[in-house]
Amino acid sequence: MRITTFVLALALALPTSAAFGQQAQQTQDEAALATLRAAMTPAAYTSFTAELRAARDQGLPTQPLVAKALEGAAKNVPGERILAAVRQTTQELNRARTLLQPAGGVTAAEISAVATAMQRGVPADAVSRLAADAGGRGGVGLSAHVLADIMAHGVPVSVGVEVLGAWRSHGADPNRLNEIPGAVERLVRQGVVPARAAAAIGAGLRAGRTPGSIGPVDVPRLIGGG
């Protein structure tokens, strides 16, 4: 009886919790729009809200657009320049969505994540490859950010994509994905050339190894060479 009562109480509480979350989000949205209304000319603000509506109608995430506008307002950027930056962000989101289509099940969060990864330097053709490798299983956003992380350590894009392909084709364990950048960084600090470090991790993944278990002595065993 106690369990039944608890489950019923929880079920009744969930809509209230969800409603509270929606109300909090609505309050934040209203505050953001009030800030932007004060920072922009009436014409620029009207154009901005039209941009938001158009993005929402297209299924694009609007939070990045609001964030970009608030960033400009905080720096006292003129309203017309804020609007131009928002439109540029809309184009980036549209491009990310197009590239994600082969992965299937495209969500607003994935679109936003991929657009941000591309701003970090991940090229469009790499995103296309990651989306194709996903084979309808999604998760491209996080993979793209891991690619950006290892690129920052000097790993060539093509090698990074191969590593992520090895990860996805051998279990796609999220924990192992999160280990990849740190493992690359560690090997590079230990004197391994970035491309070889990443290639060794990819070979290790194919052999059932975890990225964190691969040391410098393993590199020639896994990929050959000195």
Coordinates of C-alpha atoms in Angstrom, one line a residue:
M1 CA 0.0 0.0 0.0
R2 CA 2.8 2.4 0.9
I3 CA 4.5 1.7 -2.5
T4 CA 1.3 2.3 -4.4
T5 CA 0.6 5.5 -2.5
F6 CA 4.2 6.7 -3.2
V7 CA 4.0 5.9 -6.9
L8 CA 0.6 7.7 -7.2
A9 CA 2.0 10.7 -5.4
L10 CA 5.0 10.8 -7.6
A11 CA 2.8 10.6 -10.7
L12 CA 0.7 13.4 -9.5
A13 CA 3.8 15.5 -8.7
L14 CA 5.5 15.1 -12.1
P15 CA 3.1 17.4 -14.1
T16 CA 3.5 20.0 -11.4
S17 CA 7.3 19.8 -11.6
A18 CA 7.2 19.9 -15.4
A19 CA 4.9 22.9 -15.2
F20 CA 7.2 24.6 -12.7
G21 CA 10.1 24.1 -15.1
Q22 CA 8.2 25.5 -18.0
Q23 CA 7.2 28.5 -15.9
A24 CA 10.8 29.1 -14.9
Q25 CA 11.9 28.9 -18.5
Q26 CA 9.2 31.3 -19.6
T27 CA 10.3 33.8 -16.9
Q28 CA 13.9 33.6 -18.1
D29 CA 12.8 34.0 -21.7
E30 CA 10.7 37.1 -20.8
A31 CA 13.6 38.6 -18.9
A32 CA 16.0 38.0 -21.9
L33 CA 13.5 39.6 -24.3
A34 CA 13.1 42.6 -22.0
T35 CA 16.8 43.1 -21.9
L36 CA 17.1 42.9 -25.7
R37 CA 14.1 45.2 -26.2
A38 CA 15.9 47.8 -24.2
A39 CA 19.2 47.3 -26.0
M40 CA 17.9 47.4 -29.6
T41 CA 16.0 49.9 -31.7
P42 CA 12.3 49.1 -32.2
A43 CA 13.0 48.2 -35.8
A44 CA 15.9 45.9 -34.9
Y45 CA 14.0 44.3 -32.1
T46 CA 11.0 43.6 -34.3
S47 CA 13.4 42.0 -36.9
F48 CA 15.0 40.0 -34.1
T49 CA 11.7 38.5 -32.8
A50 CA 10.7 37.7 -36.4
E51 CA 14.0 35.8 -36.8
L52 CA 13.2 33.9 -33.6
R53 CA 9.7 33.0 -34.9
A54 CA 11.1 31.9 -38.3
A55 CA 13.8 29.7 -36.6
R56 CA 11.2 28.1 -34.4
D57 CA 8.9 27.4 -37.3
Q58 CA 11.8 25.7 -39.1
G59 CA 12.5 23.5 -36.1
L60 CA 15.8 25.2 -35.2
P61 CA 16.9 25.8 -31.6
T62 CA 16.2 29.4 -30.6
Q63 CA 18.3 29.5 -27.4
P64 CA 21.6 30.0 -29.4
L65 CA 20.0 33.0 -31.1
V66 CA 18.9 34.6 -27.8
A67 CA 22.3 33.8 -26.3
K68 CA 24.1 35.5 -29.2
A69 CA 21.9 38.6 -28.9
L70 CA 22.4 38.8 -25.2
E71 CA 26.2 38.6 -25.7
G72 CA 26.0 41.5 -28.0
A73 CA 23.8 43.5 -25.7
A74 CA 26.2 42.9 -22.8
K75 CA 29.0 44.4 -24.9
N76 CA 26.8 47.4 -25.9
V77 CA 26.9 46.3 -29.5
P78 CA 24.4 48.3 -31.7
G79 CA 21.1 46.6 -32.4
E80 CA 21.7 46.2 -36.2
R81 CA 25.0 44.5 -35.5
I82 CA 23.3 42.2 -33.0
L83 CA 20.7 41.3 -35.6
A84 CA 23.5 40.6 -38.2
A85 CA 25.2 38.2 -35.7
V86 CA 21.9 36.5 -34.9
R87 CA 21.2 35.9 -38.6
Q88 CA 24.7 34.5 -39.0
T89 CA 24.0 32.1 -36.2
T90 CA 20.8 31.1 -37.8
Q91 CA 22.7 30.2 -41.0
E92 CA 25.1 28.1 -38.9
L93 CA 22.3 26.2 -37.3
N94 CA 20.7 25.6 -40.6
R95 CA 23.9 24.3 -42.0
A96 CA 24.4 22.0 -39.0
R97 CA 20.9 20.6 -39.4
T98 CA 21.5 19.9 -43.1
L99 CA 24.8 18.1 -42.3
L100 CA 23.0 16.0 -39.6
Q101 CA 20.3 14.7 -41.8
P102 CA 22.0 11.4 -42.6
A103 CA 22.2 10.6 -38.8
G104 CA 18.4 10.7 -38.5
G105 CA 16.5 11.8 -35.4
V106 CA 17.9 15.3 -35.5
T107 CA 17.1 17.2 -32.3
A108 CA 17.5 20.8 -31.4
A109 CA 20.2 19.9 -29.0
E110 CA 22.2 18.1 -31.7
I111 CA 21.8 21.0 -34.1
S112 CA 23.1 23.4 -31.5
A113 CA 26.0 21.1 -30.4
V114 CA 27.2 20.6 -34.0
A115 CA 26.9 24.3 -34.8
T116 CA 29.1 25.0 -31.8
A117 CA 31.6 22.3 -32.7
M118 CA 31.9 23.8 -36.2
Q119 CA 32.6 27.2 -34.6
R120 CA 35.4 25.5 -32.8
G121 CA 37.0 24.5 -36.1
V122 CA 35.4 21.1 -37.0
P123 CA 35.0 21.2 -40.8
A124 CA 31.7 20.5 -42.5
D125 CA 33.0 17.4 -44.4
A126 CA 34.0 15.9 -41.0
V127 CA 30.5 16.5 -39.6
S128 CA 29.1 14.8 -42.7
R129 CA 31.4 11.8 -42.1
L130 CA 30.4 11.6 -38.5
A131 CA 26.7 11.8 -39.4
A132 CA 27.1 9.1 -42.0
D133 CA 28.9 6.8 -39.6
A134 CA 26.2 7.3 -37.0
G135 CA 23.9 5.3 -39.2
G136 CA 20.7 6.7 -37.6
R137 CA 21.9 6.3 -34.1
G138 CA 22.5 10.0 -33.4
G139 CA 25.0 11.3 -31.0
V140 CA 26.9 13.3 -33.6
G141 CA 27.1 16.5 -31.4
L142 CA 29.2 14.9 -28.7
S143 CA 31.4 13.2 -31.2
A144 CA 32.0 16.5 -33.0
H145 CA 33.1 18.1 -29.8
V146 CA 35.5 15.3 -29.0
L147 CA 36.9 15.8 -32.5
A148 CA 37.4 19.5 -31.8
D149 CA 39.2 18.6 -28.6
I150 CA 41.7 16.3 -30.2
M151 CA 42.2 18.6 -33.1
A152 CA 43.2 21.2 -30.5
H153 CA 46.0 18.8 -29.5
G154 CA 47.3 18.7 -33.1
V155 CA 45.5 15.6 -34.4
P156 CA 44.7 15.9 -38.1
V157 CA 41.0 16.0 -38.9
S158 CA 41.1 12.8 -41.0
V159 CA 42.9 10.8 -38.2
G160 CA 40.4 12.1 -35.7
V161 CA 37.4 11.0 -37.8
E162 CA 39.0 7.6 -38.1
V163 CA 39.4 7.3 -34.3
L164 CA 35.7 8.2 -33.8
G165 CA 34.7 5.7 -36.5
A166 CA 36.6 3.0 -34.5
W167 CA 34.9 4.1 -31.4
R168 CA 31.4 3.9 -32.9
S169 CA 32.0 0.6 -34.7
H170 CA 33.3 -1.1 -31.6
G171 CA 30.5 -0.5 -29.0
A172 CA 30.1 3.3 -29.0
D173 CA 30.6 3.4 -25.2
P174 CA 30.1 7.0 -24.0
N175 CA 32.6 6.5 -21.3
R176 CA 35.3 5.5 -23.8
L177 CA 34.4 8.5 -26.0
N178 CA 34.9 10.9 -23.1
E179 CA 38.3 9.3 -22.4
I180 CA 39.7 9.9 -25.9
P181 CA 40.8 13.6 -25.6
G182 CA 42.5 13.0 -22.3
A183 CA 44.3 9.9 -23.6
V184 CA 45.5 11.8 -26.7
E185 CA 46.7 14.7 -24.5
R186 CA 48.6 12.4 -22.2
L187 CA 50.3 10.6 -25.1
V188 CA 51.3 13.8 -26.7
R189 CA 52.8 15.1 -23.4
Q190 CA 54.8 11.9 -23.2
G191 CA 56.4 12.6 -26.6
V192 CA 54.1 10.8 -29.1
V193 CA 53.3 12.7 -32.3
P194 CA 49.6 13.7 -32.2
A195 CA 48.6 11.8 -35.3
R196 CA 50.3 8.6 -34.0
A197 CA 48.8 9.1 -30.6
A198 CA 45.3 9.3 -32.0
A199 CA 45.9 6.4 -34.5
A200 CA 47.1 4.2 -31.7
I201 CA 44.0 5.0 -29.6
G202 CA 41.8 4.1 -32.6
A203 CA 43.7 0.8 -33.1
G204 CA 43.3 0.1 -29.4
L205 CA 39.6 0.7 -29.5
R206 CA 39.3 -1.8 -32.4
A207 CA 41.3 -4.3 -30.3
G208 CA 39.0 -3.8 -27.3
R209 CA 41.3 -1.6 -25.3
T210 CA 40.2 1.5 -23.4
P211 CA 41.9 4.8 -24.4
G212 CA 43.2 5.3 -20.9
S213 CA 45.1 2.0 -21.0
I214 CA 47.2 2.9 -24.0
G215 CA 50.8 4.1 -23.2
P216 CA 53.7 5.2 -25.4
V217 CA 55.1 1.7 -25.4
D218 CA 51.9 0.4 -26.9
V219 CA 52.0 2.8 -29.9
P220 CA 54.4 0.9 -32.1
R221 CA 52.7 -2.4 -31.2
L222 CA 49.4 -1.0 -32.3
I223 CA 50.2 0.9 -35.4
G224 CA 53.8 0.0 -36.2
G225 CA 56.8 2.2 -36.8
G226 CA 59.2 3.6 -34.3

